């Protein structure tokens, strides 16, 4: 029962953009459901096995932009076998068959084949944007197909994919008539690049705003490319090794000065000594700096660089910056919102690069900080309590102490109180990763205070099922829970089975849940897929219900058991 | 949920600084449903197997530090990124920078790979061991040597000049060093003295 004609409602819906809101709108009444589904253009599928491509296409025939995520998050850390799943092919086939007017495809942790890329490139004449994050299974031949066939391509963004590099001809596959590129990121490619082809491509792309090069692009090509694209907003350099007394250096420096629009800088996959001053002219305008792939930038050179980045909002850095270096960040980067500090030598014995001191300094100097990923040697409750006081606006807080069960470095107590302070002070916290010595108590605090929490990562923590129960009971908005090496078992798993239907997924590995417990859960909840991943050689996994399950991944789904499970995955 | 009414009343608890003892009721409710000891894990984990849940809730226990053998998937860094950094390391390691070292008065020269060392202190120690001498204490901050020794380490750089070892950043040194020479005696006097 509409008071307005459909066309008017449709107009109104146009300004409803977030998927959450659109979902809500579609539940109001049948008429709104119908109007909404025909007008929806962007669809986000957080788990590609929660729904089938056919049903998506049927419901949203106007689909233009599709985002798909495949493997669970812990796949990033080698906990999920490569062939587990997340194949793109059936989706492309369905989209092609359904004659969908696809323009944009964003994938994360999916298995993408050259065949899929080829089919993609041929099936959608308006295709404009391909973003692949942490995907695998394809080669540069697939990229060649995209380059050659997608006439209107604006964006090709490859982030941290494992790509089999058949060397550089794919770049030459962009036809001479292709002038539409806005964003090109091939930093993750390991092989050689056709440099003249790159220069020509940049030269004929006047709208190019984002360009991230790989290691094979030397400084003199960088200079030529920058000279042709002074309008760049986002630059990722390749190799930055050159002789500071050379002509190339002087040319590069002169060219960089002209690139006044660059706001985001990354790369420096290799750096030579005394080369960095050439980049100084653009530092004062930077809002984003990613040096997490640049171990060659350290010491006083790094500090000198940071001191000039007064407008920085996002910084990704290696821990060789040290606590002192973080102090410089704290006093320089007053606009900082997001900080990630990665471990430069994850298995080093005893190199205490950053500690709780650096984090406290940052929290004191950067009040706008809301997103943190911090790999450190040690932490204390006192530090975390101070951080919570200084920065009550955290949305994402991920702390990783390199030694996974390390207690408070000063008091030797668990870090429960520290993390408790974080969740109590930060009312909007949506994502949290814990580490260090932790008891059930920290989970009690999380359950009590983290009302907006959507994603929680737990490793080597807790004492008993209560820990997990506090979280499942208290965090009403929880969507993703991933747990490894913690003593949570069947009682916690089975206490409130309905909870999992309100969540996207649950991962538990090296915990105390048994096969019997998983079977019971699967029986009670037919709308969940409960998958057991068993990589050991023993075939007899089905026999003993008392046996602990090594890896379990469960997720809600509308389409039941998937049909592409490999041998080592068993859906109960 | 009724089961948690007890604990939810505990929501009245305010978090205090470390060391404040919150009420004992929490410890009692956790021990009620405490699981039995953790079975040894099958992953590549190491000494952490020794910690039973009972131990871990005792807040005073200090864990023996686990050895540095690698736990699968820990620390949680993307394997792509890790491989990138490590491949850079091994590439760099494969190259090797071999330079000759001479010491005044020694009958023959030696050769070392500069890539093997992480900084000046390590290099100096290696030189001292190799030639059985003492160069004195290298003070990084003051960029000089304690002049108790009659030996001074120097190197020839790309321009052919003889430089005192230790003035420039390590990374710059290893790419510009062509050969090393340990000077001795009167030539060494007056070079690079630092006030202790």
Coordinates of N, CA, C and O in Angstrom, one line a residue, chain A residues 25-170:
Chain A
X25 N 15.0 -1.8 3.9 CA 13.9 -1.2 3.1 C 13.1 -2.3 2.4 O 11.9 -2.3 2.3
X26 N 13.8 -3.3 1.9 CA 13.2 -4.3 1.2 C 12.3 -5.2 2.1 O 11.5 -6.0 1.5
X27 N 12.4 -5.1 3.4 CA 11.6 -5.9 4.2 C 10.3 -5.3 4.7 O 9.5 -5.8 5.4
X28 N 10.1 -4.0 4.2 CA 8.9 -3.3 4.7 C 7.6 -3.9 4.2 O 6.7 -4.1 5.0
X29 N 7.6 -4.1 2.9 CA 6.4 -4.7 2.4 C 6.7 -5.3 1.0 O 7.8 -5.0 0.4
X30 N 5.8 -6.0 0.4 CA 6.1 -6.7 -0.8 C 6.4 -5.7 -1.9 O 7.2 -5.9 -2.8
X31 N 5.6 -4.6 -1.9 CA 5.8 -3.6 -3.0 C 7.2 -3.0 -2.9 O 7.8 -2.9 -3.9
X32 N 7.6 -2.6 -1.7 CA 8.9 -2.1 -1.6 C 10.0 -3.1 -1.9 O 11.0 -2.7 -2.5
X33 N 9.8 -4.3 -1.6 CA 10.7 -5.4 -1.9 C 10.9 -5.4 -3.4 O 12.1 -5.5 -3.9
X34 N 9.8 -5.4 -4.1 CA 9.9 -5.4 -5.6 C 10.6 -4.2 -6.2 O 11.5 -4.4 -7.0
X35 N 10.2 -3.1 -5.7 CA 10.8 -1.9 -6.2 C 12.3 -1.9 -5.9 O 13.2 -1.5 -6.8
X36 N 12.7 -2.2 -4.7 CA 14.1 -2.2 -4.3 C 14.9 -3.2 -5.1 O 16.0 -2.8 -5.6
X37 N 14.4 -4.4 -5.4 CA 15.2 -5.3 -6.0 C 15.5 -5.0 -7.5 O 16.5 -5.3 -8.0
X38 N 14.5 -4.3 -8.1 CA 14.8 -3.9 -9.5 C 15.7 -2.7 -9.6 O 16.3 -2.5 -10.6
X39 N 15.8 -2.0 -8.5 CA 16.7 -0.8 -8.6 C 18.0 -1.0 -8.0 O 18.9 -0.1 -8.1
X40 N 18.3 -2.1 -7.4 CA 19.6 -2.3 -6.7 C 20.6 -2.6 -7.8 O 20.5 -3.5 -8.6
X41 N 21.7 -1.8 -7.7 CA 22.8 -2.0 -8.6 C 24.1 -2.6 -8.0 O 24.9 -3.2 -8.6
X42 N 24.3 -2.4 -6.7 CA 25.5 -2.9 -6.0 C 25.1 -3.9 -5.0 O 24.3 -3.7 -4.2
X43 N 25.7 -5.1 -5.1 CA 25.5 -6.2 -4.2 C 26.8 -6.7 -3.6 O 27.8 -6.9 -4.3
X44 N 26.7 -6.8 -2.3 CA 27.9 -7.3 -1.5 C 27.6 -8.7 -0.9 O 26.6 -8.8 -0.2
X45 N 28.4 -9.7 -1.3 CA 28.2 -11.0 -0.8 C 29.4 -11.4 0.1 O 30.5 -11.7 -0.4
X46 N 29.2 -11.4 1.4 CA 30.3 -11.6 2.3 C 30.9 -13.0 2.3 O 32.0 -13.2 2.7
X47 N 30.0 -13.9 1.9 CA 30.4 -15.3 1.9 C 29.8 -15.9 0.6 O 28.6 -16.1 0.5
X48 N 30.7 -16.2 -0.3 CA 30.1 -16.7 -1.7 C 29.3 -17.9 -1.6 O 28.6 -18.3 -2.5
X49 N 29.4 -18.7 -0.5 CA 28.7 -19.9 -0.3 C 27.4 -19.7 0.4 O 26.7 -20.7 0.7
X50 N 27.1 -18.5 0.8 CA 25.8 -18.2 1.5 C 24.6 -18.2 0.6 O 23.5 -18.3 1.0
X51 N 24.9 -18.0 -0.7 CA 23.9 -17.8 -1.7 C 24.4 -18.3 -3.0 O 25.6 -18.4 -3.2
X52 N 23.5 -18.6 -4.0 CA 24.0 -19.1 -5.3 C 23.9 -17.9 -6.2 O 23.1 -17.0 -6.1
X53 N 24.8 -17.9 -7.2 CA 24.8 -16.8 -8.2 C 23.4 -16.7 -8.9 O 23.0 -15.6 -9.1
X54 N 22.8 -17.8 -9.2 CA 21.5 -17.8 -9.9 C 20.5 -17.0 -9.1 O 19.7 -16.2 -9.6
X55 N 20.5 -17.2 -7.8 CA 19.4 -16.5 -7.0 C 19.7 -15.0 -6.9 O 18.8 -14.2 -6.8
X56 N 21.0 -14.7 -6.8 CA 21.4 -13.3 -6.8 C 20.9 -12.6 -8.0 O 20.3 -11.5 -8.0
X57 N 21.2 -13.2 -9.2 CA 20.8 -12.6 -10.4 C 19.3 -12.5 -10.6 O 18.8 -11.5 -11.1
X58 N 18.6 -13.5 -10.1 CA 17.2 -13.5 -10.2 C 16.6 -12.4 -9.4 O 15.7 -11.7 -9.9
X59 N 17.1 -12.2 -8.2 CA 16.5 -11.2 -7.4 C 16.9 -9.8 -7.8 O 16.2 -8.8 -7.7
X60 N 18.2 -9.6 -8.3 CA 18.6 -8.3 -8.7 C 19.0 -8.2 -10.2 O 20.2 -8.3 -10.5
X61 N 18.1 -8.2 -11.0 CA 18.4 -8.2 -12.5 C 19.2 -7.0 -12.9 O 19.9 -7.0 -14.0
X62 N 19.1 -5.9 -12.2 CA 19.8 -4.7 -12.6 C 21.3 -4.6 -12.0 O 21.9 -3.6 -12.0
X63 N 21.8 -5.7 -11.6 CA 23.1 -5.8 -11.0 C 24.2 -5.2 -11.8 O 24.3 -5.6 -13.0
X64 N 24.9 -4.3 -11.3 CA 26.1 -3.8 -12.0 C 27.4 -4.0 -11.3 O 28.4 -4.1 -11.9
X65 N 27.3 -4.0 -10.0 CA 28.6 -4.1 -9.2 C 28.4 -5.2 -8.2 O 27.5 -5.2 -7.4
X66 N 29.3 -6.2 -8.2 CA 29.3 -7.3 -7.4 C 30.6 -7.5 -6.6 O 31.7 -7.4 -7.1
X67 N 30.4 -7.6 -5.3 CA 31.6 -7.9 -4.4 C 31.4 -9.3 -3.8 O 30.4 -9.6 -3.3
X68 N 32.5 -10.1 -3.9 CA 32.4 -11.5 -3.4 C 33.6 -11.8 -2.5 O 34.7 -11.4 -2.9
X69 N 33.3 -12.5 -1.4 CA 34.4 -12.9 -0.6 C 34.4 -14.4 -0.5 O 33.3 -15.0 -0.3
X70 N 35.5 -15.1 -0.5 CA 35.6 -16.5 -0.6 C 36.0 -17.1 0.7 O 35.3 -17.4 1.7
X71 N 37.3 -17.4 0.8 CA 37.9 -18.2 1.9 C 37.8 -17.4 3.2 O 37.8 -16.2 3.2
X72 N 37.7 -18.1 4.3 CA 37.7 -17.5 5.6 C 39.0 -16.7 5.9 O 40.0 -17.0 5.3
X73 N 38.9 -15.7 6.8 CA 40.0 -14.8 7.0 C 41.3 -15.5 7.4 O 42.4 -15.1 7.0
X74 N 41.2 -16.6 8.2 CA 42.4 -17.3 8.6 C 43.2 -17.9 7.4 O 44.3 -18.4 7.6
X75 N 42.6 -18.0 6.3 CA 43.3 -18.4 5.1 C 44.5 -17.6 4.8 O 45.5 -18.0 4.2
X76 N 44.4 -16.3 5.2 CA 45.6 -15.4 5.0 C 46.8 -15.9 5.7 O 47.9 -15.6 5.4
X77 N 46.6 -16.7 6.8 CA 47.8 -17.2 7.6 C 48.0 -18.7 7.4 O 48.5 -19.3 8.3
X78 N 47.7 -19.2 6.2 CA 48.0 -20.6 5.9 C 47.3 -21.6 6.7 O 47.7 -22.7 6.9
X79 N 46.2 -21.2 7.3 CA 45.4 -22.2 8.1 C 44.3 -22.9 7.2 O 43.7 -23.8 7.7
X80 N 44.1 -22.4 6.0 CA 43.1 -23.1 5.2 C 43.8 -23.6 3.9 O 44.6 -22.8 3.3
X81 N 43.7 -24.8 3.5 CA 44.3 -25.3 2.3 C 43.9 -24.5 1.1 O 42.7 -24.1 1.0
X82 N 44.8 -24.4 0.1 CA 44.5 -23.6 -1.0 C 43.2 -24.0 -1.8 O 42.5 -23.1 -2.3
X83 N 43.0 -25.3 -1.9 CA 41.9 -25.7 -2.7 C 40.6 -25.8 -2.0 O 39.7 -26.4 -2.5
X84 N 40.5 -25.2 -0.8 CA 39.3 -25.3 0.0 C 38.1 -24.9 -0.8 O 37.0 -25.5 -0.7
X85 N 38.2 -23.8 -1.5 CA 37.1 -23.4 -2.3 C 37.1 -21.9 -2.6 O 38.1 -21.2 -2.4
X86 N 36.0 -21.3 -2.9 CA 35.9 -19.9 -3.3 C 36.1 -19.7 -4.8 O 36.9 -18.8 -5.1
X87 N 35.6 -20.5 -5.6 CA 35.8 -20.4 -7.0 C 35.0 -19.4 -7.7 O 33.8 -19.3 -7.5
X88 N 35.6 -18.6 -8.6 CA 34.9 -17.5 -9.3 C 34.1 -18.1 -10.4 O 33.0 -17.5 -10.8
X89 N 34.6 -19.1 -11.1 CA 34.0 -19.6 -12.3 C 32.5 -19.7 -12.4 O 31.9 -19.2 -13.3
X90 N 31.9 -20.4 -11.4 CA 30.4 -20.5 -11.5 C 29.7 -19.2 -11.5 O 28.6 -19.0 -12.1
X91 N 30.3 -18.2 -10.8 CA 29.7 -16.9 -10.8 C 29.7 -16.2 -12.1 O 28.8 -15.6 -12.6
X92 N 30.9 -16.3 -12.7 CA 31.0 -15.6 -14.1 C 30.1 -16.3 -15.1 O 29.5 -15.6 -15.9
X93 N 30.1 -17.6 -15.0 CA 29.2 -18.3 -15.9 C 27.7 -17.9 -15.7 O 27.0 -17.6 -16.7
X94 N 27.3 -17.9 -14.5 CA 25.9 -17.5 -14.2 C 25.6 -16.0 -14.7 O 24.6 -15.7 -15.3
X95 N 26.6 -15.2 -14.4 CA 26.4 -13.8 -14.8 C 26.3 -13.6 -16.3 O 25.6 -12.8 -16.8
X96 N 27.2 -14.4 -17.0 CA 27.2 -14.3 -18.4 C 25.9 -14.9 -19.0 O 25.3 -14.2 -19.9
X97 N 25.5 -16.0 -18.5 CA 24.3 -16.6 -18.9 C 23.1 -15.7 -18.7 O 22.1 -15.7 -19.5
X98 N 23.1 -15.1 -17.5 CA 22.0 -14.2 -17.2 C 22.0 -12.9 -17.9 O 21.2 -12.0 -17.6
X99 N 23.0 -12.7 -18.7 CA 23.1 -11.4 -19.5 C 23.1 -10.2 -18.6 O 22.4 -9.2 -18.8
X100 N 23.8 -10.3 -17.4 CA 23.8 -9.2 -16.5 C 24.7 -8.1 -17.0 O 25.8 -8.4 -17.6
X101 N 24.4 -6.9 -16.8 CA 25.2 -5.8 -17.3 C 26.3 -5.4 -16.3 O 26.4 -4.3 -15.9
X102 N 27.2 -6.4 -16.1 CA 28.2 -6.2 -15.0 C 29.2 -5.2 -15.4 O 29.7 -5.2 -16.5
X103 N 29.4 -4.3 -14.4 CA 30.4 -3.2 -14.7 C 31.6 -3.3 -13.7 O 32.7 -2.8 -14.0
X104 N 31.3 -3.9 -12.6 CA 32.4 -3.9 -11.5 C 32.4 -5.2 -10.8 O 31.3 -5.7 -10.4
X105 N 33.6 -5.7 -10.6 CA 33.7 -7.0 -9.8 C 34.8 -6.8 -8.8 O 36.0 -6.5 -9.2
X106 N 34.5 -7.1 -7.5 CA 35.5 -6.9 -6.5 C 35.6 -8.3 -5.7 O 34.6 -8.7 -5.2
X107 N 36.8 -8.9 -5.7 CA 36.9 -10.2 -5.1 C 37.9 -10.2 -4.0 O 39.0 -9.6 -4.1
X108 N 37.6 -11.0 -3.0 CA 38.6 -11.2 -1.9 C 38.7 -12.7 -1.6 O 37.7 -13.3 -1.3
X109 N 40.0 -13.1 -1.5 CA 40.2 -14.5 -1.2 C 39.4 -15.5 -2.0 O 38.8 -16.5 -1.5
X110 N 39.4 -15.3 -3.3 CA 38.7 -16.2 -4.2 C 39.8 -16.9 -5.1 O 40.9 -16.4 -5.3
X111 N 39.4 -18.0 -5.7 CA 40.2 -18.7 -6.6 C 39.7 -18.3 -8.0 O 38.6 -18.6 -8.4
X112 N 40.6 -17.6 -8.7 CA 40.3 -17.0 -10.0 C 41.1 -17.7 -11.1 O 42.3 -17.8 -10.9
X113 N 40.5 -18.2 -12.1 CA 41.3 -18.9 -13.1 C 41.4 -17.9 -14.4 O 40.7 -17.0 -14.5
X114 N 42.4 -18.3 -15.2 CA 42.5 -17.5 -16.5 C 41.3 -17.6 -17.3 O 40.8 -16.7 -17.9
X115 N 40.7 -18.8 -17.2 CA 39.5 -19.1 -17.9 C 38.4 -18.1 -17.5 O 37.6 -17.6 -18.3
X116 N 38.3 -18.0 -16.2 CA 37.3 -17.0 -15.6 C 37.5 -15.6 -16.1 O 36.6 -14.9 -16.5
X117 N 38.8 -15.2 -16.1 CA 39.1 -13.8 -16.5 C 38.8 -13.6 -18.0 O 38.3 -12.6 -18.4
X118 N 39.1 -14.7 -18.8 CA 38.8 -14.6 -20.2 C 37.3 -14.5 -20.4 O 36.8 -13.6 -21.2
X119 N 36.5 -15.3 -19.8 CA 35.1 -15.3 -19.9 C 34.5 -13.9 -19.4 O 33.7 -13.3 -20.1
X120 N 35.1 -13.4 -18.3 CA 34.7 -12.1 -17.8 C 34.9 -11.0 -18.9 O 34.0 -10.2 -19.2
X121 N 36.1 -11.1 -19.5 CA 36.5 -10.0 -20.4 C 35.6 -10.0 -21.6 O 35.4 -9.0 -22.3
X122 N 35.0 -11.2 -22.0 CA 34.2 -11.2 -23.2 C 32.7 -11.1 -23.0 O 32.0 -10.9 -23.9
X123 N 32.3 -11.2 -21.8 CA 30.8 -11.3 -21.6 C 30.1 -10.0 -21.2 O 28.9 -9.9 -21.2
X124 N 30.9 -9.0 -20.8 CA 30.3 -7.8 -20.3 C 30.8 -6.5 -21.0 O 31.8 -6.0 -20.5
X125 N 30.2 -6.1 -22.0 CA 30.7 -5.0 -22.8 C 30.9 -3.7 -22.0 O 31.7 -2.9 -22.4
X126 N 30.2 -3.5 -20.9 CA 30.3 -2.3 -20.1 C 31.3 -2.4 -18.9 O 31.3 -1.6 -18.1
X127 N 32.0 -3.5 -18.9 CA 32.8 -3.8 -17.7 C 33.9 -2.7 -17.5 O 34.6 -2.4 -18.5
X128 N 33.9 -2.2 -16.3 CA 34.8 -1.1 -16.0 C 35.9 -1.3 -15.0 O 36.9 -0.7 -15.0
X129 N 35.6 -2.2 -14.0 CA 36.4 -2.2 -12.8 C 36.6 -3.6 -12.3 O 35.7 -4.3 -12.0
X130 N 37.9 -4.0 -12.1 CA 38.2 -5.3 -11.6 C 39.2 -5.1 -10.4 O 40.3 -4.5 -10.6
X131 N 38.8 -5.5 -9.2 CA 39.6 -5.4 -8.0 C 39.8 -6.8 -7.4 O 38.8 -7.4 -7.1
X132 N 41.0 -7.2 -7.4 CA 41.3 -8.6 -6.8 C 42.2 -8.4 -5.6 O 43.3 -7.9 -5.7
X133 N 41.7 -8.9 -4.5 CA 42.5 -8.8 -3.2 C 42.8 -10.2 -2.7 O 41.8 -11.0 -2.5
X134 N 44.0 -10.6 -2.5 CA 44.4 -11.9 -1.9 C 43.8 -13.0 -2.7 O 43.4 -14.0 -2.1
X135 N 43.7 -12.9 -4.0 CA 43.2 -14.0 -4.8 C 44.4 -14.9 -5.4 O 45.5 -14.5 -5.3
X136 N 44.0 -16.0 -6.0 CA 45.1 -16.8 -6.6 C 44.5 -17.7 -7.7 O 43.2 -17.7 -7.8
X137 N 45.4 -18.4 -8.4 CA 44.9 -19.3 -9.4 C 45.0 -18.8 -10.8 O 44.6 -19.5 -11.8
X138 N 45.4 -17.6 -11.0 CA 45.5 -17.1 -12.4 C 46.9 -16.6 -12.7 O 47.8 -16.5 -11.9
X139 N 47.1 -16.3 -14.0 CA 48.4 -15.9 -14.5 C 48.2 -14.5 -15.2 O 47.1 -14.0 -15.4
X140 N 49.3 -14.0 -15.7 CA 49.3 -12.8 -16.4 C 48.5 -13.0 -17.8 O 48.1 -12.0 -18.4
X141 N 48.3 -14.2 -18.2 CA 47.5 -14.4 -19.4 C 46.1 -14.0 -19.2 O 45.5 -13.4 -20.1
X142 N 45.6 -14.2 -18.0 CA 44.3 -13.8 -17.7 C 44.2 -12.3 -17.7 O 43.2 -11.7 -18.2
X143 N 45.2 -11.6 -17.2 CA 45.3 -10.1 -17.2 C 45.3 -9.6 -18.7 O 44.7 -8.6 -19.0
X144 N 46.0 -10.4 -19.5 CA 46.1 -10.0 -20.9 C 44.7 -10.0 -21.5 O 44.4 -9.0 -22.3
X145 N 43.9 -11.0 -21.2 CA 42.5 -11.0 -21.7 C 41.7 -9.8 -21.3 O 41.0 -9.2 -22.1
X146 N 41.9 -9.4 -20.0 CA 41.1 -8.3 -19.5 C 41.6 -7.0 -20.2 O 40.8 -6.2 -20.7
X147 N 42.9 -6.9 -20.3 CA 43.4 -5.7 -21.0 C 43.0 -5.6 -22.4 O 42.6 -4.5 -22.9
X148 N 43.0 -6.7 -23.1 CA 42.6 -6.7 -24.5 C 41.2 -6.5 -24.8 O 40.8 -5.7 -25.8
X149 N 40.3 -7.1 -24.0 CA 38.9 -7.1 -24.4 C 38.0 -6.1 -23.7 O 36.9 -5.9 -24.1
X150 N 38.4 -5.6 -22.5 CA 37.5 -4.7 -21.8 C 37.8 -3.3 -22.3 O 38.6 -2.6 -21.7
X151 N 37.0 -2.9 -23.3 CA 37.3 -1.6 -24.0 C 37.1 -0.4 -23.1 O 37.7 0.6 -23.3
X152 N 36.2 -0.5 -22.1 CA 35.9 0.6 -21.2 C 36.6 0.6 -19.9 O 36.2 1.2 -19.0
X153 N 37.6 -0.3 -19.8 CA 38.2 -0.5 -18.5 C 38.8 0.7 -17.8 O 39.5 1.5 -18.4
X154 N 38.3 1.0 -16.6 CA 38.8 2.1 -15.8 C 39.8 1.7 -14.7 O 40.7 2.4 -14.4
X155 N 39.5 0.5 -14.2 CA 40.2 0.2 -13.0 C 40.7 -1.3 -13.0 O 39.9 -2.2 -13.2
X156 N 42.0 -1.5 -12.8 CA 42.5 -2.8 -12.7 C 43.4 -2.8 -11.4 O 44.5 -2.2 -11.5
X157 N 42.9 -3.3 -10.4 CA 43.6 -3.1 -9.1 C 43.9 -4.5 -8.5 O 43.0 -5.3 -8.1
X158 N 45.2 -4.8 -8.5 CA 45.6 -6.1 -8.0 C 46.3 -6.0 -6.7 O 47.4 -5.4 -6.6
X159 N 45.7 -6.4 -5.6 CA 46.3 -6.2 -4.3 C 46.8 -7.6 -3.7 O 45.9 -8.4 -3.3
X160 N 48.0 -7.7 -3.5 CA 48.5 -8.9 -2.8 C 48.0 -10.2 -3.3 O 47.7 -11.1 -2.5
X161 N 47.9 -10.4 -4.6 CA 47.5 -11.7 -5.2 C 48.7 -12.5 -5.5 O 49.8 -12.0 -5.7
X162 N 48.5 -13.8 -5.5 CA 49.5 -14.7 -5.9 C 49.3 -15.0 -7.4 O 48.5 -15.9 -7.7
X163 N 50.1 -14.4 -8.2 CA 49.9 -14.5 -9.7 C 51.1 -15.1 -10.3 O 52.2 -14.7 -10.1
X164 N 50.8 -16.1 -11.1 CA 51.8 -16.7 -11.9 C 52.2 -15.8 -13.0 O 51.4 -15.5 -13.9
X165 N 53.5 -15.3 -13.0 CA 53.8 -14.3 -13.9 C 54.5 -14.9 -15.1 O 55.6 -15.4 -15.1
X166 N 53.8 -14.7 -16.3 CA 54.4 -15.2 -17.5 C 55.1 -14.1 -18.3 O 55.2 -14.1 -19.5
X167 N 55.6 -13.1 -17.5 CA 56.3 -12.0 -18.1 C 55.5 -11.0 -18.8 O 54.3 -11.3 -19.1
X168 N 56.1 -9.9 -19.2 CA 55.4 -8.7 -19.4 C 54.5 -8.4 -20.6 O 54.2 -7.3 -20.9
X169 N 54.0 -9.4 -21.4 CA 53.3 -8.9 -22.6 C 51.9 -8.4 -22.3 O 51.3 -7.8 -23.1
X170 N 51.4 -8.7 -21.1 CA 50.0 -8.4 -20.9 C 49.7 -6.9 -21.0 O 48.7 -6.4 -21.4

